[in-house]
PDB file of C-alpha atoms in Angstrom:
ATOM      1  CA  UNK A   1      -0.166  -0.065  -0.001  1.00 62.00           C
ATOM      2  CA  UNK A   2       1.289   3.438  -0.877  1.00 83.00           C
ATOM      3  CA  UNK A   3       0.129   5.944   1.859  1.00 86.00           C
ATOM      4  CA  UNK A   4      -0.110   9.563   0.823  1.00 93.00           C
ATOM      5  CA  UNK A   5      -1.538  10.996   4.074  1.00 94.00           C
ATOM      6  CA  UNK A   6       0.662  11.688   6.996  1.00 96.00           C
ATOM      7  CA  UNK A   7       0.032   9.456   9.734  1.00 98.00           C
ATOM      8  CA  UNK A   8       0.831   9.398  13.603  1.00 98.00           C
ATOM      9  CA  UNK A   9      -0.214   7.229  16.357  1.00 98.00           C
ATOM     10  CA  UNK A  10      -0.801   8.216  19.974  1.00 98.00           C
ATOM     11  CA  UNK A  11      -1.596   5.864  22.817  1.00 98.00           C
ATOM     12  CA  UNK A  12      -3.466   8.152  25.364  1.00 98.00           C
ATOM     13  CA  UNK A  13      -3.423   7.236  29.052  1.00 98.00           C
ATOM     14  CA  UNK A  14      -6.205  10.109  29.839  1.00 98.00           C
ATOM     15  CA  UNK A  15      -9.120  10.746  29.509  1.00 97.00           C
ATOM     16  CA  UNK A  16      -9.603   6.931  30.204  1.00 97.00           C
ATOM     17  CA  UNK A  17     -12.016   4.842  32.205  1.00 96.00           C
ATOM     18  CA  UNK A  18     -11.397   2.235  34.841  1.00 95.00           C
ATOM     19  CA  UNK A  19     -13.400  -0.949  35.140  1.00 94.00           C
ATOM     20  CA  UNK A  20     -16.143   1.087  37.145  1.00 96.00           C
ATOM     21  CA  UNK A  21     -16.478   3.638  34.604  1.00 94.00           C
ATOM     22  CA  UNK A  22     -14.589   6.281  36.416  1.00 97.00           C
ATOM     23  CA  UNK A  23     -12.383   8.995  34.974  1.00 97.00           C
ATOM     24  CA  UNK A  24      -8.620   7.909  35.510  1.00 97.00           C
ATOM     25  CA  UNK A  25      -5.317   8.382  34.310  1.00 97.00           C
ATOM     26  CA  UNK A  26      -3.739   4.907  33.296  1.00 97.00           C
ATOM     27  CA  UNK A  27      -0.006   4.085  34.130  1.00 97.00           C
ATOM     28  CA  UNK A  28       2.367   3.595  31.225  1.00 97.00           C
ATOM     29  CA  UNK A  29       3.845   0.201  30.819  1.00 95.00           C
ATOM     30  CA  UNK A  30       7.294  -0.562  29.428  1.00 94.00           C
ATOM     31  CA  UNK A  31       5.750  -2.998  27.197  1.00 94.00           C
ATOM     32  CA  UNK A  32       3.478  -0.436  25.508  1.00 96.00           C
ATOM     33  CA  UNK A  33       6.826   1.928  24.786  1.00 96.00           C
ATOM     34  CA  UNK A  34       8.488  -1.050  23.053  1.00 94.00           C
ATOM     35  CA  UNK A  35       6.003  -3.055  21.473  1.00 96.00           C
ATOM     36  CA  UNK A  36       3.764  -0.274  19.897  1.00 98.00           C
ATOM     37  CA  UNK A  37       7.025   1.406  18.821  1.00 97.00           C
ATOM     38  CA  UNK A  38       8.360  -1.630  16.940  1.00 96.00           C
ATOM     39  CA  UNK A  39       4.751  -2.099  15.263  1.00 97.00           C
ATOM     40  CA  UNK A  40       4.772   1.815  14.186  1.00 97.00           C
ATOM     41  CA  UNK A  41       8.210   1.213  12.927  1.00 96.00           C
ATOM     42  CA  UNK A  42       7.368  -1.989  10.698  1.00 96.00           C
ATOM     43  CA  UNK A  43       4.483  -0.054   9.245  1.00 97.00           C
ATOM     44  CA  UNK A  44       5.988   3.298   8.478  1.00 96.00           C
ATOM     45  CA  UNK A  45       4.257   5.460  10.989  1.00 97.00           C
ATOM     46  CA  UNK A  46       5.530   9.023  11.098  1.00 97.00           C
ATOM     47  CA  UNK A  47       5.685   9.398  14.782  1.00 98.00           C
ATOM     48  CA  UNK A  48       4.349   7.478  17.870  1.00 98.00           C
ATOM     49  CA  UNK A  49       3.291   9.551  20.800  1.00 98.00           C
ATOM     50  CA  UNK A  50       2.870   8.307  24.488  1.00 98.00           C
ATOM     51  CA  UNK A  51       0.411  10.886  25.983  1.00 98.00           C
ATOM     52  CA  UNK A  52       0.004  11.189  29.521  1.00 98.00           C
ATOM     53  CA  UNK A  53      -1.029  14.183  31.625  1.00 98.00           C
ATOM     54  CA  UNK A  54       1.811  13.780  34.461  1.00 97.00           C
ATOM     55  CA  UNK A  55       5.297  14.587  34.257  1.00 97.00           C
ATOM     56  CA  UNK A  56       6.535  11.640  36.392  1.00 97.00           C
ATOM     57  CA  UNK A  57       4.882   9.025  33.920  1.00 97.00           C
ATOM     58  CA  UNK A  58       6.427  10.850  31.029  1.00 97.00           C
ATOM     59  CA  UNK A  59       9.837  11.012  32.761  1.00 97.00           C
ATOM     60  CA  UNK A  60       9.756   7.271  33.003  1.00 97.00           C
ATOM     61  CA  UNK A  61       9.255   6.908  29.294  1.00 96.00           C
ATOM     62  CA  UNK A  62      12.151   9.548  28.617  1.00 95.00           C
ATOM     63  CA  UNK A  63      14.382   7.372  30.906  1.00 94.00           C
ATOM     64  CA  UNK A  64      13.421   4.255  28.895  1.00 93.00           C
ATOM     65  CA  UNK A  65      13.946   6.096  25.578  1.00 92.00           C
ATOM     66  CA  UNK A  66      17.464   7.361  26.776  1.00 90.00           C
ATOM     67  CA  UNK A  67      18.737   3.999  27.688  1.00 89.00           C
ATOM     68  CA  UNK A  68      17.829   2.565  24.328  1.00 87.00           C
ATOM     69  CA  UNK A  69      18.861   5.554  22.451  1.00 84.00           C
ATOM     70  CA  UNK A  70      22.277   6.906  24.021  1.00 85.00           C
ATOM     71  CA  UNK A  71      22.730   4.596  26.920  1.00 78.00           C
ATOM     72  CA  UNK A  72      23.806   1.132  27.212  1.00 80.00           C
ATOM     73  CA  UNK A  73      21.009  -0.394  25.635  1.00 77.00           C
ATOM     74  CA  UNK A  74      21.930   1.485  22.243  1.00 74.00           C
ATOM     75  CA  UNK A  75      25.065  -0.650  22.074  1.00 78.00           C
ATOM     76  CA  UNK A  76      23.390  -3.819  23.356  1.00 81.00           C
ATOM     77  CA  UNK A  77      20.260  -3.927  20.767  1.00 79.00           C
ATOM     78  CA  UNK A  78      20.805  -1.381  17.957  1.00 77.00           C
ATOM     79  CA  UNK A  79      17.702  -2.763  16.282  1.00 81.00           C
ATOM     80  CA  UNK A  80      15.517  -1.395  19.554  1.00 81.00           C
ATOM     81  CA  UNK A  81      17.118   2.027  18.971  1.00 84.00           C
ATOM     82  CA  UNK A  82      16.045   1.988  15.326  1.00 89.00           C
ATOM     83  CA  UNK A  83      12.379   1.191  16.473  1.00 90.00           C
ATOM     84  CA  UNK A  84      12.216   3.759  19.213  1.00 93.00           C
ATOM     85  CA  UNK A  85      13.678   6.771  17.016  1.00 92.00           C
ATOM     86  CA  UNK A  86      10.261   8.034  16.306  1.00 94.00           C
ATOM     87  CA  UNK A  87       8.649   7.855  19.850  1.00 97.00           C
ATOM     88  CA  UNK A  88       7.705  11.032  21.493  1.00 97.00           C
ATOM     89  CA  UNK A  89       5.885  12.032  24.510  1.00 98.00           C
ATOM     90  CA  UNK A  90       3.266  14.793  25.187  1.00 98.00           C
ATOM     91  CA  UNK A  91       1.258  15.791  27.991  1.00 98.00           C
ATOM     92  CA  UNK A  92      -1.859  16.082  25.756  1.00 98.00           C
ATOM     93  CA  UNK A  93      -3.001  15.420  22.337  1.00 98.00           C
ATOM     94  CA  UNK A  94      -2.970  19.027  21.105  1.00 97.00           C
ATOM     95  CA  UNK A  95       0.718  19.186  22.494  1.00 98.00           C
ATOM     96  CA  UNK A  96       1.523  16.254  20.365  1.00 98.00           C
ATOM     97  CA  UNK A  97      -0.157  17.366  17.321  1.00 98.00           C
ATOM     98  CA  UNK A  98       1.800  20.813  17.672  1.00 98.00           C
ATOM     99  CA  UNK A  99       5.143  18.701  18.166  1.00 98.00           C
ATOM    100  CA  UNK A 100       4.219  16.702  14.903  1.00 98.00           C
ATOM    101  CA  UNK A 101       3.873  19.863  13.153  1.00 98.00           C
ATOM    102  CA  UNK A 102       0.095  18.950  12.030  1.00 97.00           C
ATOM    103  CA  UNK A 103      -2.144  20.944  14.270  1.00 96.00           C
ATOM    104  CA  UNK A 104      -4.925  20.709  11.918  1.00 95.00           C
ATOM    105  CA  UNK A 105      -4.672  16.655  11.692  1.00 97.00           C
ATOM    106  CA  UNK A 106      -8.018  14.736  11.668  1.00 97.00           C
ATOM    107  CA  UNK A 107      -8.125  12.513  14.811  1.00 97.00           C
ATOM    108  CA  UNK A 108      -9.487   9.063  14.318  1.00 97.00           C
ATOM    109  CA  UNK A 109     -10.121   7.133  17.540  1.00 97.00           C
ATOM    110  CA  UNK A 110     -10.273   3.160  18.217  1.00 93.00           C
ATOM    111  CA  UNK A 111     -12.683   2.022  20.122  1.00 88.00           C
ATOM    112  CA  UNK A 112     -14.119  -1.694  21.008  1.00 77.00           C
ATOM    113  CA  UNK A 113     -17.487  -0.231  21.477  1.00 74.00           C
ATOM    114  CA  UNK A 114     -19.703   1.438  18.665  1.00 68.00           C
ATOM    115  CA  UNK A 115     -20.388   5.124  18.796  1.00 72.00           C
ATOM    116  CA  UNK A 116     -23.378   7.009  17.181  1.00 75.00           C
ATOM    117  CA  UNK A 117     -23.282  10.134  15.527  1.00 73.00           C
ATOM    118  CA  UNK A 118     -19.778  10.406  14.224  1.00 76.00           C
ATOM    119  CA  UNK A 119     -17.877   9.649  10.873  1.00 81.00           C
ATOM    120  CA  UNK A 120     -17.325   5.546  11.161  1.00 90.00           C
ATOM    121  CA  UNK A 121     -14.672   4.168   9.082  1.00 95.00           C
ATOM    122  CA  UNK A 122     -14.172   0.559   8.131  1.00 95.00           C
ATOM    123  CA  UNK A 123     -10.631  -0.621   7.824  1.00 97.00           C
ATOM    124  CA  UNK A 124     -11.158  -0.635   4.236  1.00 97.00           C
ATOM    125  CA  UNK A 125     -12.507   2.877   3.946  1.00 97.00           C
ATOM    126  CA  UNK A 126      -9.848   4.556   6.063  1.00 97.00           C
ATOM    127  CA  UNK A 127      -7.073   2.662   4.176  1.00 96.00           C
ATOM    128  CA  UNK A 128      -8.435   4.352   1.075  1.00 96.00           C
ATOM    129  CA  UNK A 129      -8.531   7.646   2.673  1.00 96.00           C
ATOM    130  CA  UNK A 130      -4.775   7.256   3.554  1.00 97.00           C
ATOM    131  CA  UNK A 131      -3.928   6.031  -0.070  1.00 96.00           C
ATOM    132  CA  UNK A 132      -5.691   8.999  -1.669  1.00 96.00           C
ATOM    133  CA  UNK A 133      -5.779  12.026   0.693  1.00 94.00           C
ATOM    134  CA  UNK A 134      -3.238  14.266   1.796  1.00 94.00           C
ATOM    135  CA  UNK A 135      -4.881  15.259   4.959  1.00 96.00           C
ATOM    136  CA  UNK A 136      -2.672  14.339   8.133  1.00 98.00           C
ATOM    137  CA  UNK A 137      -4.436  11.913  10.332  1.00 98.00           C
ATOM    138  CA  UNK A 138      -3.848  10.920  14.127  1.00 98.00           C
ATOM    139  CA  UNK A 139      -4.745   7.454  14.988  1.00 98.00           C
ATOM    140  CA  UNK A 140      -5.503   7.239  18.801  1.00 98.00           C
ATOM    141  CA  UNK A 141      -5.735   4.162  21.007  1.00 97.00           C
ATOM    142  CA  UNK A 142      -6.516   4.463  24.591  1.00 96.00           C
ATOM    143  CA  UNK A 143      -5.735   2.466  27.585  1.00 95.00           C
ATOM    144  CA  UNK A 144      -7.509   1.064  30.690  1.00 94.00           C
ATOM    145  CA  UNK A 145     -11.127   0.608  29.732  1.00 92.00           C
ATOM    146  CA  UNK A 146     -11.341   2.716  26.840  1.00 93.00           C
ATOM    147  CA  UNK A 147     -11.229   6.302  26.214  1.00 95.00           C
ATOM    148  CA  UNK A 148     -14.249   8.610  27.492  1.00 94.00           C
ATOM    149  CA  UNK A 149     -17.399   8.983  25.180  1.00 92.00           C
ATOM    150  CA  UNK A 150     -16.799  12.879  25.797  1.00 93.00           C
ATOM    151  CA  UNK A 151     -13.344  12.453  24.357  1.00 95.00           C
ATOM    152  CA  UNK A 152     -14.287  10.521  21.497  1.00 94.00           C
ATOM    153  CA  UNK A 153     -17.060  12.799  20.641  1.00 92.00           C
ATOM    154  CA  UNK A 154     -14.483  15.455  20.127  1.00 93.00           C
ATOM    155  CA  UNK A 155     -12.896  13.294  17.349  1.00 94.00           C
ATOM    156  CA  UNK A 156     -13.124  13.461  13.430  1.00 94.00           C
ATOM    157  CA  UNK A 157     -14.132   9.762  13.279  1.00 94.00           C
ATOM    158  CA  UNK A 158     -14.116   6.040  14.932  1.00 95.00           C
ATOM    159  CA  UNK A 159     -12.464   3.232  13.439  1.00 96.00           C
ATOM    160  CA  UNK A 160     -14.495   0.106  13.472  1.00 93.00           C
ATOM    161  CA  UNK A 161     -13.944  -2.208  16.296  1.00 91.00           C
ATOM    162  CA  UNK A 162     -11.718  -5.318  15.859  1.00 92.00           C
ATOM    163  CA  UNK A 163     -13.917  -8.274  15.716  1.00 88.00           C
ATOM    164  CA  UNK A 164     -12.368 -11.858  16.174  1.00 88.00           C
ATOM    165  CA  UNK A 165     -14.099 -15.367  15.806  1.00 92.00           C
ATOM    166  CA  UNK A 166     -14.830 -16.010  19.408  1.00 91.00           C
ATOM    167  CA  UNK A 167     -18.557 -17.396  20.016  1.00 93.00           C
ATOM    168  CA  UNK A 168     -19.231 -14.712  22.683  1.00 92.00           C
ATOM    169  CA  UNK A 169     -17.954 -11.742  20.876  1.00 85.00           C
ATOM    170  CA  UNK A 170     -14.929 -11.405  23.343  1.00 87.00           C
ATOM    171  CA  UNK A 171     -12.856  -8.125  22.469  1.00 80.00           C
ATOM    172  CA  UNK A 172     -10.568  -7.225  25.063  1.00 82.00           C
ATOM    173  CA  UNK A 173      -7.303  -7.183  23.358  1.00 89.00           C
ATOM    174  CA  UNK A 174      -4.222  -5.700  24.930  1.00 92.00           C
ATOM    175  CA  UNK A 175      -3.392  -2.355  23.358  1.00 95.00           C
ATOM    176  CA  UNK A 176      -0.217  -3.727  21.920  1.00 96.00           C
ATOM    177  CA  UNK A 177      -2.130  -6.264  19.850  1.00 96.00           C
ATOM    178  CA  UNK A 178      -4.847  -3.956  18.868  1.00 96.00           C
ATOM    179  CA  UNK A 179      -2.166  -1.481  17.471  1.00 97.00           C
ATOM    180  CA  UNK A 180      -0.749  -4.236  15.612  1.00 97.00           C
ATOM    181  CA  UNK A 181      -3.949  -5.729  14.272  1.00 97.00           C
ATOM    182  CA  UNK A 182      -5.133  -2.250  13.023  1.00 97.00           C
ATOM    183  CA  UNK A 183      -1.810  -1.086  11.395  1.00 98.00           C
ATOM    184  CA  UNK A 184      -1.785  -4.347   9.545  1.00 97.00           C
ATOM    185  CA  UNK A 185      -5.329  -4.112   8.257  1.00 97.00           C
ATOM    186  CA  UNK A 186      -4.635  -0.409   7.260  1.00 97.00           C
ATOM    187  CA  UNK A 187      -1.162  -0.464   6.018  1.00 97.00           C
ATOM    188  CA  UNK A 188      -0.175  -4.147   5.316  1.00 95.00           C
ATOM    189  CA  UNK A 189       0.176  -5.546   1.894  1.00 89.00           C
TER     190      UNK A 189
END
């Protein structure tokens, strides 16, 4: 697939919900830094942003990135350094968009739940948009028990949920798995 549209990925840790549906900021995990960065690198994503409102969590990410980009990790595993080169942090999505240089990017959110009243993209229709438009897009993934409805309503559109083959419609994937599946469906050969 030949993508024309600039495309970045963001992993939002706020505004998210917990198991009870309450508004929370989830913790950043080391696996999400590495594994999503590797998937983004494989599929040619312009930037991968880890978005969290607290400086302590963002400092954790920066320490991990420093270890692999300039520290001992850069000598130990050069492939990891390559995968992490386009990872950035931001306190919110607007700061990420500004850093990327595309403050007018259209935000497409992912969700295991269906939402009414928004532009809805199938994987095929969004793939076609990425192949034909020059408009920048930000593909946003949530953590915890998903992004809040209020946040998702502010986005340009929603990508269809991933549906597997379980008989009971089980869809609680790790975000790392969801990112990889989505990127492959949108950008894979």
